[in-house]
Amino acid sequence: MNAGNVVVKTPEQIEGMRASGRLLARALALVEEAVAPGVTTSELNTVAEEFIRDNAGTPSFLGVPAGSPGIAPFPGSICASTNDVIVHGIPSGNALQEGDIIGIDCGVILDGWHSDSAVTVAVGEVDDEAERLIAVTRNALDAAVAAAQPGNRLGDVGAAVQRLVESAGFSVVRRFVGHGIGEEMHEPPQVPNFGVAGTGAVLEVGTALAIEPMVNVGSPDVRFDADGWTARSADGSLSAHFEHTVVVGASGPIVLTRRAGA
Ligand code: MG
Ligand code: MG
């Protein structure tokens, strides 16, 4: 991982990232279509993994080393995060139930270029609070993307998320943040989902960011399962996550992982 300065991408490099983002968007759309009561999260994982490999890509999450000693590498091609799980849920044989919400996060490498995107979807009919959480988190991503304008600052992106989420009465998770992306999945800069508008690094044309608000209904605190990966809301409240890979273009943000019709 490059811990130094932000690496601005050339137009040619952005074309490579576009192809990666398109493949990921199609994979996520297929997974989203497959979500239904009775389907297991490992079945969703297989949908993503097979589609990515069939299209010359590599699922980038599979085998990612853990940040702490004694924890096995990530065993899935998607993160499948249901209900109170914020991020990094491990695909399993557990079946989805009517009324659940599930966050699906996935990453692709294509011709050396990374893309990273997540969506939270309802399993069948969900209650009003779950529906509102999903809508607010999706809108927070849209607001953050809209703030990724050349000449704006990183604080503008975080402030856009925080304003929208907190005015809805929900909380922004601070333990995890978005990130630069390109030849590595995680590059500088960090992209917090909170901040003060007008502060932080200036966004230059060619900056590629994975912007990913994580929103809890209750407190923003996090606890981890014994598997070392699964991150839940400490109070057990519902959590949602949306993410796009975005490039700061000369005339505004370009979303590389936009799904058809989304
Ligand atoms: Mg992601
Ligand atoms: Mg990410």
mmCIF file of N, CA, C and O in Angstrom, residues 89-185:
data_model
loop_
_atom_site.group_PDB
_atom_site.id
_atom_site.type_symbol
_atom_site.label_atom_id
_atom_site.label_comp_id
_atom_site.label_asym_id
_atom_site.label_seq_id
_atom_site.Cartn_x
_atom_site.Cartn_y
_atom_site.Cartn_z
ATOM 1 N N GLY A 89 -18.847 -8.926 6.663
ATOM 2 C CA GLY A 89 -19.495 -10.196 6.958
ATOM 3 C C GLY A 89 -18.975 -11.285 6.026
ATOM 4 O O GLY A 89 -18.765 -11.047 4.834
ATOM 5 N N ILE A 90 -18.761 -12.473 6.576
ATOM 6 C CA ILE A 90 -18.209 -13.592 5.799
ATOM 7 C C ILE A 90 -19.362 -14.401 5.202
ATOM 8 O O ILE A 90 -20.291 -14.788 5.928
ATOM 9 N N PRO A 91 -19.328 -14.669 3.879
ATOM 10 C CA PRO A 91 -20.390 -15.489 3.280
ATOM 11 C C PRO A 91 -20.474 -16.849 3.977
ATOM 12 O O PRO A 91 -19.448 -17.434 4.345
ATOM 13 N N SER A 92 -21.712 -17.343 4.146
ATOM 14 C CA SER A 92 -21.915 -18.575 4.906
ATOM 15 C C SER A 92 -23.125 -19.320 4.361
ATOM 16 O O SER A 92 -23.807 -18.850 3.452
ATOM 17 N N GLY A 93 -23.392 -20.457 4.974
ATOM 18 C CA GLY A 93 -24.563 -21.251 4.603
ATOM 19 C C GLY A 93 -25.858 -20.764 5.220
ATOM 20 O O GLY A 93 -26.900 -21.393 5.046
ATOM 21 N N ASN A 94 -25.795 -19.645 5.936
ATOM 22 C CA ASN A 94 -27.022 -19.103 6.535
ATOM 23 C C ASN A 94 -27.912 -18.501 5.456
ATOM 24 O O ASN A 94 -27.446 -17.723 4.619
ATOM 25 N N ALA A 95 -29.192 -18.857 5.514
ATOM 26 C CA ALA A 95 -30.138 -18.353 4.513
ATOM 27 C C ALA A 95 -30.671 -16.988 4.922
ATOM 28 O O ALA A 95 -30.915 -16.730 6.104
ATOM 29 N N LEU A 96 -30.862 -16.129 3.933
ATOM 30 C CA LEU A 96 -31.505 -14.833 4.163
ATOM 31 C C LEU A 96 -32.965 -15.049 4.526
ATOM 32 O O LEU A 96 -33.607 -15.985 4.037
ATOM 33 N N GLN A 97 -33.482 -14.163 5.382
ATOM 34 C CA GLN A 97 -34.878 -14.246 5.822
ATOM 35 C C GLN A 97 -35.622 -13.005 5.355
ATOM 36 O O GLN A 97 -35.049 -11.915 5.308
ATOM 37 N N GLU A 98 -36.885 -13.197 5.040
ATOM 38 C CA GLU A 98 -37.762 -12.067 4.737
ATOM 39 C C GLU A 98 -37.623 -11.005 5.838
ATOM 40 O O GLU A 98 -37.663 -11.349 7.027
ATOM 41 N N GLY A 99 -37.418 -9.751 5.429
ATOM 42 C CA GLY A 99 -37.300 -8.664 6.403
ATOM 43 C C GLY A 99 -35.872 -8.304 6.756
ATOM 44 O O GLY A 99 -35.638 -7.283 7.400
ATOM 45 N N ASP A 100 -34.894 -9.146 6.345
ATOM 46 C CA ASP A 100 -33.477 -8.804 6.546
ATOM 47 C C ASP A 100 -33.084 -7.669 5.605
ATOM 48 O O ASP A 100 -33.719 -7.461 4.557
ATOM 49 N N ILE A 101 -31.994 -6.983 5.964
ATOM 50 C CA ILE A 101 -31.295 -6.180 4.965
ATOM 51 C C ILE A 101 -29.902 -6.769 4.826
ATOM 52 O O ILE A 101 -29.344 -7.333 5.773
ATOM 53 N N ILE A 102 -29.338 -6.676 3.615
ATOM 54 C CA ILE A 102 -28.001 -7.217 3.396
ATOM 55 C C ILE A 102 -27.156 -6.234 2.594
ATOM 56 O O ILE A 102 -27.573 -5.766 1.528
ATOM 57 N N GLY A 103 -25.980 -5.954 3.152
ATOM 58 C CA GLY A 103 -24.974 -5.179 2.442
ATOM 59 C C GLY A 103 -24.071 -6.139 1.697
ATOM 60 O O GLY A 103 -23.578 -7.112 2.269
ATOM 61 N N ILE A 104 -23.897 -5.868 0.408
ATOM 62 C CA ILE A 104 -23.002 -6.694 -0.412
ATOM 63 C C ILE A 104 -21.896 -5.784 -0.922
ATOM 64 O O ILE A 104 -22.152 -4.804 -1.618
ATOM 65 N N ASP A 105 -20.671 -6.121 -0.540
ATOM 66 C CA ASP A 105 -19.500 -5.335 -0.929
ATOM 67 C C ASP A 105 -18.639 -6.250 -1.779
ATOM 68 O O ASP A 105 -18.478 -7.436 -1.455
ATOM 69 N N CYS A 106 -18.091 -5.729 -2.874
ATOM 70 C CA CYS A 106 -17.292 -6.579 -3.762
ATOM 71 C C CYS A 106 -16.193 -5.742 -4.408
ATOM 72 O O CYS A 106 -16.364 -4.525 -4.586
ATOM 73 N N GLY A 107 -15.101 -6.398 -4.726
ATOM 74 C CA GLY A 107 -13.985 -5.732 -5.392
ATOM 75 C C GLY A 107 -13.471 -6.581 -6.531
ATOM 76 O O GLY A 107 -13.491 -7.815 -6.473
ATOM 77 N N VAL A 108 -13.023 -5.898 -7.581
ATOM 78 C CA VAL A 108 -12.529 -6.571 -8.789
ATOM 79 C C VAL A 108 -11.156 -6.009 -9.140
ATOM 80 O O VAL A 108 -10.903 -4.817 -8.951
ATOM 81 N N ILE A 109 -10.296 -6.905 -9.664
ATOM 82 C CA ILE A 109 -9.083 -6.451 -10.345
ATOM 83 C C ILE A 109 -9.214 -6.893 -11.798
ATOM 84 O O ILE A 109 -9.465 -8.073 -12.080
ATOM 85 N N LEU A 110 -9.085 -5.942 -12.718
ATOM 86 C CA LEU A 110 -9.116 -6.260 -14.148
ATOM 87 C C LEU A 110 -7.945 -5.534 -14.798
ATOM 88 O O LEU A 110 -7.829 -4.311 -14.683
ATOM 89 N N ASP A 111 -7.090 -6.303 -15.468
ATOM 90 C CA ASP A 111 -5.887 -5.728 -16.100
ATOM 91 C C ASP A 111 -5.109 -4.839 -15.133
ATOM 92 O O ASP A 111 -4.580 -3.789 -15.518
ATOM 93 N N GLY A 112 -5.075 -5.265 -13.866
ATOM 94 C CA GLY A 112 -4.262 -4.546 -12.873
ATOM 95 C C GLY A 112 -4.979 -3.409 -12.173
ATOM 96 O O GLY A 112 -4.412 -2.790 -11.269
ATOM 97 N N TRP A 113 -6.243 -3.127 -12.582
ATOM 98 C CA TRP A 113 -6.960 -1.979 -11.995
ATOM 99 C C TRP A 113 -8.050 -2.439 -11.051
ATOM 100 O O TRP A 113 -8.880 -3.277 -11.395
ATOM 101 N N HIS A 114 -8.056 -1.848 -9.871
ATOM 102 C CA HIS A 114 -9.038 -2.183 -8.839
ATOM 103 C C HIS A 114 -10.293 -1.335 -8.969
ATOM 104 O O HIS A 114 -10.227 -0.159 -9.331
ATOM 105 N N SER A 115 -11.425 -1.958 -8.604
ATOM 106 C CA SER A 115 -12.661 -1.211 -8.359
ATOM 107 C C SER A 115 -13.306 -1.821 -7.125
ATOM 108 O O SER A 115 -13.022 -2.968 -6.763
ATOM 109 N N ASP A 116 -14.163 -1.057 -6.480
ATOM 110 C CA ASP A 116 -14.691 -1.425 -5.161
ATOM 111 C C ASP A 116 -16.075 -0.782 -5.054
ATOM 112 O O ASP A 116 -16.207 0.420 -5.305
ATOM 113 N N SER A 117 -17.093 -1.580 -4.725
ATOM 114 C CA SER A 117 -18.448 -1.029 -4.691
ATOM 115 C C SER A 117 -19.319 -1.868 -3.769
ATOM 116 O O SER A 117 -19.093 -3.071 -3.617
ATOM 117 N N ALA A 118 -20.301 -1.223 -3.168
ATOM 118 C CA ALA A 118 -21.203 -1.925 -2.248
ATOM 119 C C ALA A 118 -22.615 -1.375 -2.385
ATOM 120 O O ALA A 118 -22.813 -0.218 -2.763
ATOM 121 N N VAL A 119 -23.557 -2.235 -2.056
ATOM 122 C CA VAL A 119 -24.971 -1.861 -2.094
ATOM 123 C C VAL A 119 -25.658 -2.561 -0.921
ATOM 124 O O VAL A 119 -25.239 -3.647 -0.515
ATOM 125 N N THR A 120 -26.679 -1.933 -0.359
ATOM 126 C CA THR A 120 -27.489 -2.597 0.666
ATOM 127 C C THR A 120 -28.898 -2.768 0.117
ATOM 128 O O THR A 120 -29.471 -1.815 -0.431
ATOM 129 N N VAL A 121 -29.414 -3.987 0.223
ATOM 130 C CA VAL A 121 -30.729 -4.273 -0.350
ATOM 131 C C VAL A 121 -31.632 -4.948 0.687
ATOM 132 O O VAL A 121 -31.166 -5.596 1.629
ATOM 133 N N ALA A 122 -32.917 -4.787 0.463
ATOM 134 C CA ALA A 122 -33.933 -5.396 1.312
ATOM 135 C C ALA A 122 -34.186 -6.820 0.844
ATOM 136 O O ALA A 122 -34.197 -7.101 -0.363
ATOM 137 N N VAL A 123 -34.379 -7.724 1.797
ATOM 138 C CA VAL A 123 -34.758 -9.106 1.473
ATOM 139 C C VAL A 123 -36.279 -9.191 1.623
ATOM 140 O O VAL A 123 -36.793 -9.173 2.739
ATOM 141 N N GLY A 124 -36.966 -9.215 0.494
ATOM 142 C CA GLY A 124 -38.431 -9.184 0.538
ATOM 143 C C GLY A 124 -38.918 -7.864 1.121
ATOM 144 O O GLY A 124 -38.323 -6.808 0.876
ATOM 145 N N GLU A 125 -39.967 -7.938 1.932
ATOM 146 C CA GLU A 125 -40.527 -6.734 2.558
ATOM 147 C C GLU A 125 -39.782 -6.452 3.854
ATOM 148 O O GLU A 125 -39.602 -7.355 4.674
ATOM 149 N N VAL A 126 -39.347 -5.190 4.032
ATOM 150 C CA VAL A 126 -38.682 -4.811 5.286
ATOM 151 C C VAL A 126 -39.502 -3.719 5.973
ATOM 152 O O VAL A 126 -40.358 -3.097 5.347
ATOM 153 N N ASP A 127 -39.208 -3.484 7.251
ATOM 154 C CA ASP A 127 -39.998 -2.478 7.965
ATOM 155 C C ASP A 127 -39.571 -1.060 7.550
ATOM 156 O O ASP A 127 -38.576 -0.879 6.846
ATOM 157 N N ASP A 128 -40.360 -0.076 8.011
ATOM 158 C CA ASP A 128 -40.159 1.304 7.553
ATOM 159 C C ASP A 128 -38.779 1.837 7.936
ATOM 160 O O ASP A 128 -38.156 2.573 7.173
ATOM 161 N N GLU A 129 -38.322 1.463 9.137
ATOM 162 C CA GLU A 129 -37.020 1.981 9.574
ATOM 163 C C GLU A 129 -35.891 1.449 8.690
ATOM 164 O O GLU A 129 -34.974 2.182 8.323
ATOM 165 N N ALA A 130 -35.958 0.171 8.346
ATOM 166 C CA ALA A 130 -34.929 -0.429 7.474
ATOM 167 C C ALA A 130 -34.953 0.247 6.107
ATOM 168 O O ALA A 130 -33.902 0.553 5.526
ATOM 169 N N GLU A 131 -36.165 0.481 5.618
ATOM 170 C CA GLU A 131 -36.297 1.123 4.309
ATOM 171 C C GLU A 131 -35.710 2.534 4.328
ATOM 172 O O GLU A 131 -35.012 2.946 3.401
ATOM 173 N N ARG A 132 -35.985 3.260 5.428
ATOM 174 C CA ARG A 132 -35.480 4.629 5.543
ATOM 175 C C ARG A 132 -33.954 4.635 5.691
ATOM 176 O O ARG A 132 -33.266 5.474 5.113
ATOM 177 N N LEU A 133 -33.418 3.673 6.441
ATOM 178 C CA LEU A 133 -31.956 3.577 6.598
ATOM 179 C C LEU A 133 -31.285 3.351 5.241
ATOM 180 O O LEU A 133 -30.270 3.994 4.925
ATOM 181 N N ILE A 134 -31.841 2.458 4.464
ATOM 182 C CA ILE A 134 -31.264 2.179 3.141
ATOM 183 C C ILE A 134 -31.321 3.437 2.274
ATOM 184 O O ILE A 134 -30.330 3.814 1.632
ATOM 185 N N ALA A 135 -32.464 4.113 2.282
ATOM 186 C CA ALA A 135 -32.619 5.310 1.434
ATOM 187 C C ALA A 135 -31.658 6.415 1.867
ATOM 188 O O ALA A 135 -31.017 7.062 1.026
ATOM 189 N N VAL A 136 -31.550 6.635 3.182
ATOM 190 C CA VAL A 136 -30.668 7.705 3.679
ATOM 191 C C VAL A 136 -29.214 7.396 3.330
ATOM 192 O O VAL A 136 -28.455 8.281 2.920
ATOM 193 N N THR A 137 -28.796 6.137 3.473
ATOM 194 C CA THR A 137 -27.395 5.788 3.201
ATOM 195 C C THR A 137 -27.096 5.922 1.708
ATOM 196 O O THR A 137 -26.028 6.416 1.317
ATOM 197 N N ARG A 138 -28.069 5.519 0.871
ATOM 198 C CA ARG A 138 -27.877 5.681 -0.586
ATOM 199 C C ARG A 138 -27.792 7.162 -0.944
ATOM 200 O O ARG A 138 -26.931 7.581 -1.718
ATOM 201 N N ASN A 139 -28.663 7.966 -0.334
ATOM 202 C CA ASN A 139 -28.630 9.406 -0.605
ATOM 203 C C ASN A 139 -27.335 10.044 -0.104
ATOM 204 O O ASN A 139 -26.828 10.990 -0.714
ATOM 205 N N ALA A 140 -26.804 9.519 1.005
ATOM 206 C CA ALA A 140 -25.543 10.043 1.544
ATOM 207 C C ALA A 140 -24.404 9.763 0.567
ATOM 208 O O ALA A 140 -23.525 10.617 0.358
ATOM 209 N N LEU A 141 -24.423 8.579 -0.051
ATOM 210 C CA LEU A 141 -23.395 8.296 -1.064
ATOM 211 C C LEU A 141 -23.551 9.263 -2.242
ATOM 212 O O LEU A 141 -22.559 9.827 -2.719
ATOM 213 N N ASP A 142 -24.777 9.453 -2.693
ATOM 214 C CA ASP A 142 -24.998 10.360 -3.831
ATOM 215 C C ASP A 142 -24.500 11.771 -3.506
ATOM 216 O O ASP A 142 -23.888 12.429 -4.358
ATOM 217 N N ALA A 143 -24.770 12.228 -2.281
ATOM 218 C CA ALA A 143 -24.339 13.580 -1.886
ATOM 219 C C ALA A 143 -22.816 13.669 -1.820
ATOM 220 O O ALA A 143 -22.216 14.688 -2.203
ATOM 221 N N ALA A 144 -22.195 12.593 -1.338
ATOM 222 C CA ALA A 144 -20.734 12.576 -1.255
ATOM 223 C C ALA A 144 -20.114 12.582 -2.646
ATOM 224 O O ALA A 144 -19.141 13.294 -2.907
ATOM 225 N N VAL A 145 -20.698 11.788 -3.538
ATOM 226 C CA VAL A 145 -20.191 11.751 -4.922
ATOM 227 C C VAL A 145 -20.323 13.141 -5.549
ATOM 228 O O VAL A 145 -19.398 13.630 -6.208
ATOM 229 N N ALA A 146 -21.461 13.785 -5.324
ATOM 230 C CA ALA A 146 -21.698 15.114 -5.909
ATOM 231 C C ALA A 146 -20.685 16.137 -5.401
ATOM 232 O O ALA A 146 -20.401 17.126 -6.076
ATOM 233 N N ALA A 147 -20.129 15.879 -4.200
ATOM 234 C CA ALA A 147 -19.150 16.806 -3.620
ATOM 235 C C ALA A 147 -17.735 16.557 -4.141
ATOM 236 O O ALA A 147 -16.826 17.342 -3.865
ATOM 237 N N ALA A 148 -17.546 15.460 -4.895
ATOM 238 C CA ALA A 148 -16.204 15.114 -5.391
ATOM 239 C C ALA A 148 -15.896 15.888 -6.676
ATOM 240 O O ALA A 148 -15.663 15.332 -7.743
ATOM 241 N N GLN A 149 -15.919 17.211 -6.549
ATOM 242 C CA GLN A 149 -15.689 18.128 -7.673
ATOM 243 C C GLN A 149 -14.244 18.598 -7.641
ATOM 244 O O GLN A 149 -13.686 18.807 -6.557
ATOM 245 N N PRO A 150 -13.650 18.812 -8.800
ATOM 246 C CA PRO A 150 -12.288 19.338 -8.799
ATOM 247 C C PRO A 150 -12.241 20.686 -8.085
ATOM 248 O O PRO A 150 -13.113 21.529 -8.314
ATOM 249 N N GLY A 151 -11.254 20.847 -7.209
ATOM 250 C CA GLY A 151 -11.120 22.085 -6.449
ATOM 251 C C GLY A 151 -11.805 22.032 -5.092
ATOM 252 O O GLY A 151 -11.467 22.798 -4.202
ATOM 253 N N ASN A 152 -12.783 21.121 -4.943
ATOM 254 C CA ASN A 152 -13.343 20.882 -3.609
ATOM 255 C C ASN A 152 -12.296 20.193 -2.737
ATOM 256 O O ASN A 152 -11.247 19.769 -3.235
ATOM 257 N N ARG A 153 -12.622 20.039 -1.460
ATOM 258 C CA ARG A 153 -11.687 19.389 -0.539
ATOM 259 C C ARG A 153 -12.301 18.117 0.024
ATOM 260 O O ARG A 153 -13.522 17.927 0.002
ATOM 261 N N LEU A 154 -11.433 17.260 0.565
ATOM 262 C CA LEU A 154 -11.915 15.991 1.133
ATOM 263 C C LEU A 154 -12.961 16.216 2.209
ATOM 264 O O LEU A 154 -13.919 15.451 2.312
ATOM 265 N N GLY A 155 -12.790 17.269 2.995
ATOM 266 C CA GLY A 155 -13.764 17.570 4.049
ATOM 267 C C GLY A 155 -15.160 17.831 3.496
ATOM 268 O O GLY A 155 -16.157 17.597 4.186
ATOM 269 N N ASP A 156 -15.234 18.303 2.258
ATOM 270 C CA ASP A 156 -16.550 18.530 1.642
ATOM 271 C C ASP A 156 -17.281 17.210 1.433
ATOM 272 O O ASP A 156 -18.510 17.143 1.554
ATOM 273 N N VAL A 157 -16.518 16.172 1.095
ATOM 274 C CA VAL A 157 -17.112 14.851 0.850
ATOM 275 C C VAL A 157 -17.653 14.289 2.164
ATOM 276 O O VAL A 157 -18.818 13.867 2.254
ATOM 277 N N GLY A 158 -16.818 14.299 3.206
ATOM 278 C CA GLY A 158 -17.250 13.767 4.502
ATOM 279 C C GLY A 158 -18.392 14.564 5.107
ATOM 280 O O GLY A 158 -19.336 14.001 5.671
ATOM 281 N N ALA A 159 -18.312 15.877 4.958
ATOM 282 C CA ALA A 159 -19.361 16.738 5.525
ATOM 283 C C ALA A 159 -20.704 16.472 4.850
ATOM 284 O O ALA A 159 -21.753 16.520 5.505
ATOM 285 N N ALA A 160 -20.679 16.175 3.564
ATOM 286 C CA ALA A 160 -21.926 15.906 2.827
ATOM 287 C C ALA A 160 -22.612 14.664 3.394
ATOM 288 O O ALA A 160 -23.835 14.640 3.577
ATOM 289 N N VAL A 161 -21.822 13.633 3.690
ATOM 290 C CA VAL A 161 -22.384 12.409 4.284
ATOM 291 C C VAL A 161 -22.925 12.709 5.672
ATOM 292 O O VAL A 161 -24.074 12.380 5.999
ATOM 293 N N GLN A 162 -22.094 13.330 6.485
ATOM 294 C CA GLN A 162 -22.444 13.548 7.897
ATOM 295 C C GLN A 162 -23.712 14.377 8.032
ATOM 296 O O GLN A 162 -24.601 14.043 8.836
ATOM 297 N N ARG A 163 -23.827 15.432 7.237
ATOM 298 C CA ARG A 163 -24.988 16.332 7.311
ATOM 299 C C ARG A 163 -26.263 15.544 7.029
ATOM 300 O O ARG A 163 -27.236 15.608 7.776
ATOM 301 N N LEU A 164 -26.226 14.768 5.954
ATOM 302 C CA LEU A 164 -27.424 14.050 5.533
ATOM 303 C C LEU A 164 -27.825 12.979 6.548
ATOM 304 O O LEU A 164 -28.994 12.835 6.908
ATOM 305 N N VAL A 165 -26.821 12.237 7.026
ATOM 306 C CA VAL A 165 -27.098 11.116 7.930
ATOM 307 C C VAL A 165 -27.590 11.625 9.280
ATOM 308 O O VAL A 165 -28.583 11.125 9.820
ATOM 309 N N GLU A 166 -26.903 12.611 9.825
ATOM 310 C CA GLU A 166 -27.263 13.075 11.171
ATOM 311 C C GLU A 166 -28.587 13.830 11.157
ATOM 312 O O GLU A 166 -29.355 13.761 12.136
ATOM 313 N N SER A 167 -28.900 14.509 10.057
ATOM 314 C CA SER A 167 -30.200 15.204 10.013
ATOM 315 C C SER A 167 -31.347 14.204 9.911
ATOM 316 O O SER A 167 -32.488 14.528 10.240
ATOM 317 N N ALA A 168 -31.042 12.972 9.506
ATOM 318 C CA ALA A 168 -32.065 11.918 9.473
ATOM 319 C C ALA A 168 -32.171 11.190 10.811
ATOM 320 O O ALA A 168 -32.987 10.278 10.969
ATOM 321 N N GLY A 169 -31.293 11.534 11.773
ATOM 322 C CA GLY A 169 -31.343 10.920 13.094
ATOM 323 C C GLY A 169 -30.527 9.644 13.209
ATOM 324 O O GLY A 169 -30.621 8.937 14.229
ATOM 325 N N PHE A 170 -29.729 9.333 12.192
ATOM 326 C CA PHE A 170 -28.872 8.146 12.221
ATOM 327 C C PHE A 170 -27.433 8.564 12.534
ATOM 328 O O PHE A 170 -27.137 9.755 12.669
ATOM 329 N N SER A 171 -26.515 7.583 12.644
ATOM 330 C CA SER A 171 -25.132 7.928 12.965
ATOM 331 C C SER A 171 -24.162 7.383 11.920
ATOM 332 O O SER A 171 -24.384 6.335 11.309
ATOM 333 N N VAL A 172 -23.078 8.141 11.725
ATOM 334 C CA VAL A 172 -22.011 7.788 10.779
ATOM 335 C C VAL A 172 -20.976 6.929 11.510
ATOM 336 O O VAL A 172 -20.483 7.320 12.570
ATOM 337 N N VAL A 173 -20.657 5.774 10.947
ATOM 338 C CA VAL A 173 -19.598 4.927 11.497
ATOM 339 C C VAL A 173 -18.251 5.575 11.189
ATOM 340 O O VAL A 173 -17.987 5.943 10.045
ATOM 341 N N ARG A 174 -17.414 5.731 12.224
ATOM 342 C CA ARG A 174 -16.121 6.409 12.044
ATOM 343 C C ARG A 174 -14.947 5.444 12.036
ATOM 344 O O ARG A 174 -13.830 5.820 11.679
ATOM 345 N N ARG A 175 -15.198 4.200 12.479
ATOM 346 C CA ARG A 175 -14.124 3.221 12.606
ATOM 347 C C ARG A 175 -13.569 2.818 11.228
ATOM 348 O O ARG A 175 -12.431 2.413 11.105
ATOM 349 N N PHE A 176 -14.414 2.909 10.196
ATOM 350 C CA PHE A 176 -13.997 2.557 8.826
ATOM 351 C C PHE A 176 -14.201 3.772 7.929
ATOM 352 O O PHE A 176 -15.136 4.546 8.137
ATOM 353 N N VAL A 177 -13.342 3.889 6.926
ATOM 354 C CA VAL A 177 -13.405 5.052 6.035
ATOM 355 C C VAL A 177 -13.231 4.595 4.585
ATOM 356 O O VAL A 177 -12.772 3.478 4.323
ATOM 357 N N GLY A 178 -13.580 5.461 3.660
ATOM 358 C CA GLY A 178 -13.277 5.231 2.250
ATOM 359 C C GLY A 178 -11.804 5.496 1.982
ATOM 360 O O GLY A 178 -11.028 5.794 2.893
ATOM 361 N N HIS A 179 -11.430 5.401 0.709
ATOM 362 C CA HIS A 179 -10.001 5.356 0.383
ATOM 363 C C HIS A 179 -9.749 5.687 -1.082
ATOM 364 O O HIS A 179 -10.634 5.509 -1.932
ATOM 365 N N GLY A 180 -8.529 6.114 -1.357
ATOM 366 C CA GLY A 180 -8.091 6.158 -2.742
ATOM 367 C C GLY A 180 -8.002 4.743 -3.292
ATOM 368 O O GLY A 180 -7.961 3.766 -2.539
ATOM 369 N N ILE A 181 -8.004 4.619 -4.622
ATOM 370 C CA ILE A 181 -8.019 3.297 -5.259
ATOM 371 C C ILE A 181 -7.385 3.401 -6.636
ATOM 372 O O ILE A 181 -7.435 4.464 -7.262
ATOM 373 N N GLY A 182 -6.809 2.301 -7.103
ATOM 374 C CA GLY A 182 -6.184 2.300 -8.430
ATOM 375 C C GLY A 182 -5.427 1.009 -8.645
ATOM 376 O O GLY A 182 -6.020 -0.056 -8.802
ATOM 377 N N GLU A 183 -4.091 1.087 -8.618
ATOM 378 C CA GLU A 183 -3.289 -0.128 -8.748
ATOM 379 C C GLU A 183 -3.320 -0.961 -7.468
ATOM 380 O O GLU A 183 -2.959 -2.132 -7.475
ATOM 381 N N GLU A 184 -3.745 -0.327 -6.377
ATOM 382 C CA GLU A 184 -4.008 -1.017 -5.113
ATOM 383 C C GLU A 184 -5.461 -0.770 -4.727
ATOM 384 O O GLU A 184 -6.047 0.229 -5.120
ATOM 385 N N MET A 185 -6.003 -1.712 -3.922
ATOM 386 C CA MET A 185 -7.385 -1.480 -3.469
ATOM 387 C C MET A 185 -7.440 -0.282 -2.516
ATOM 388 O O MET A 185 -8.375 0.508 -2.565
#
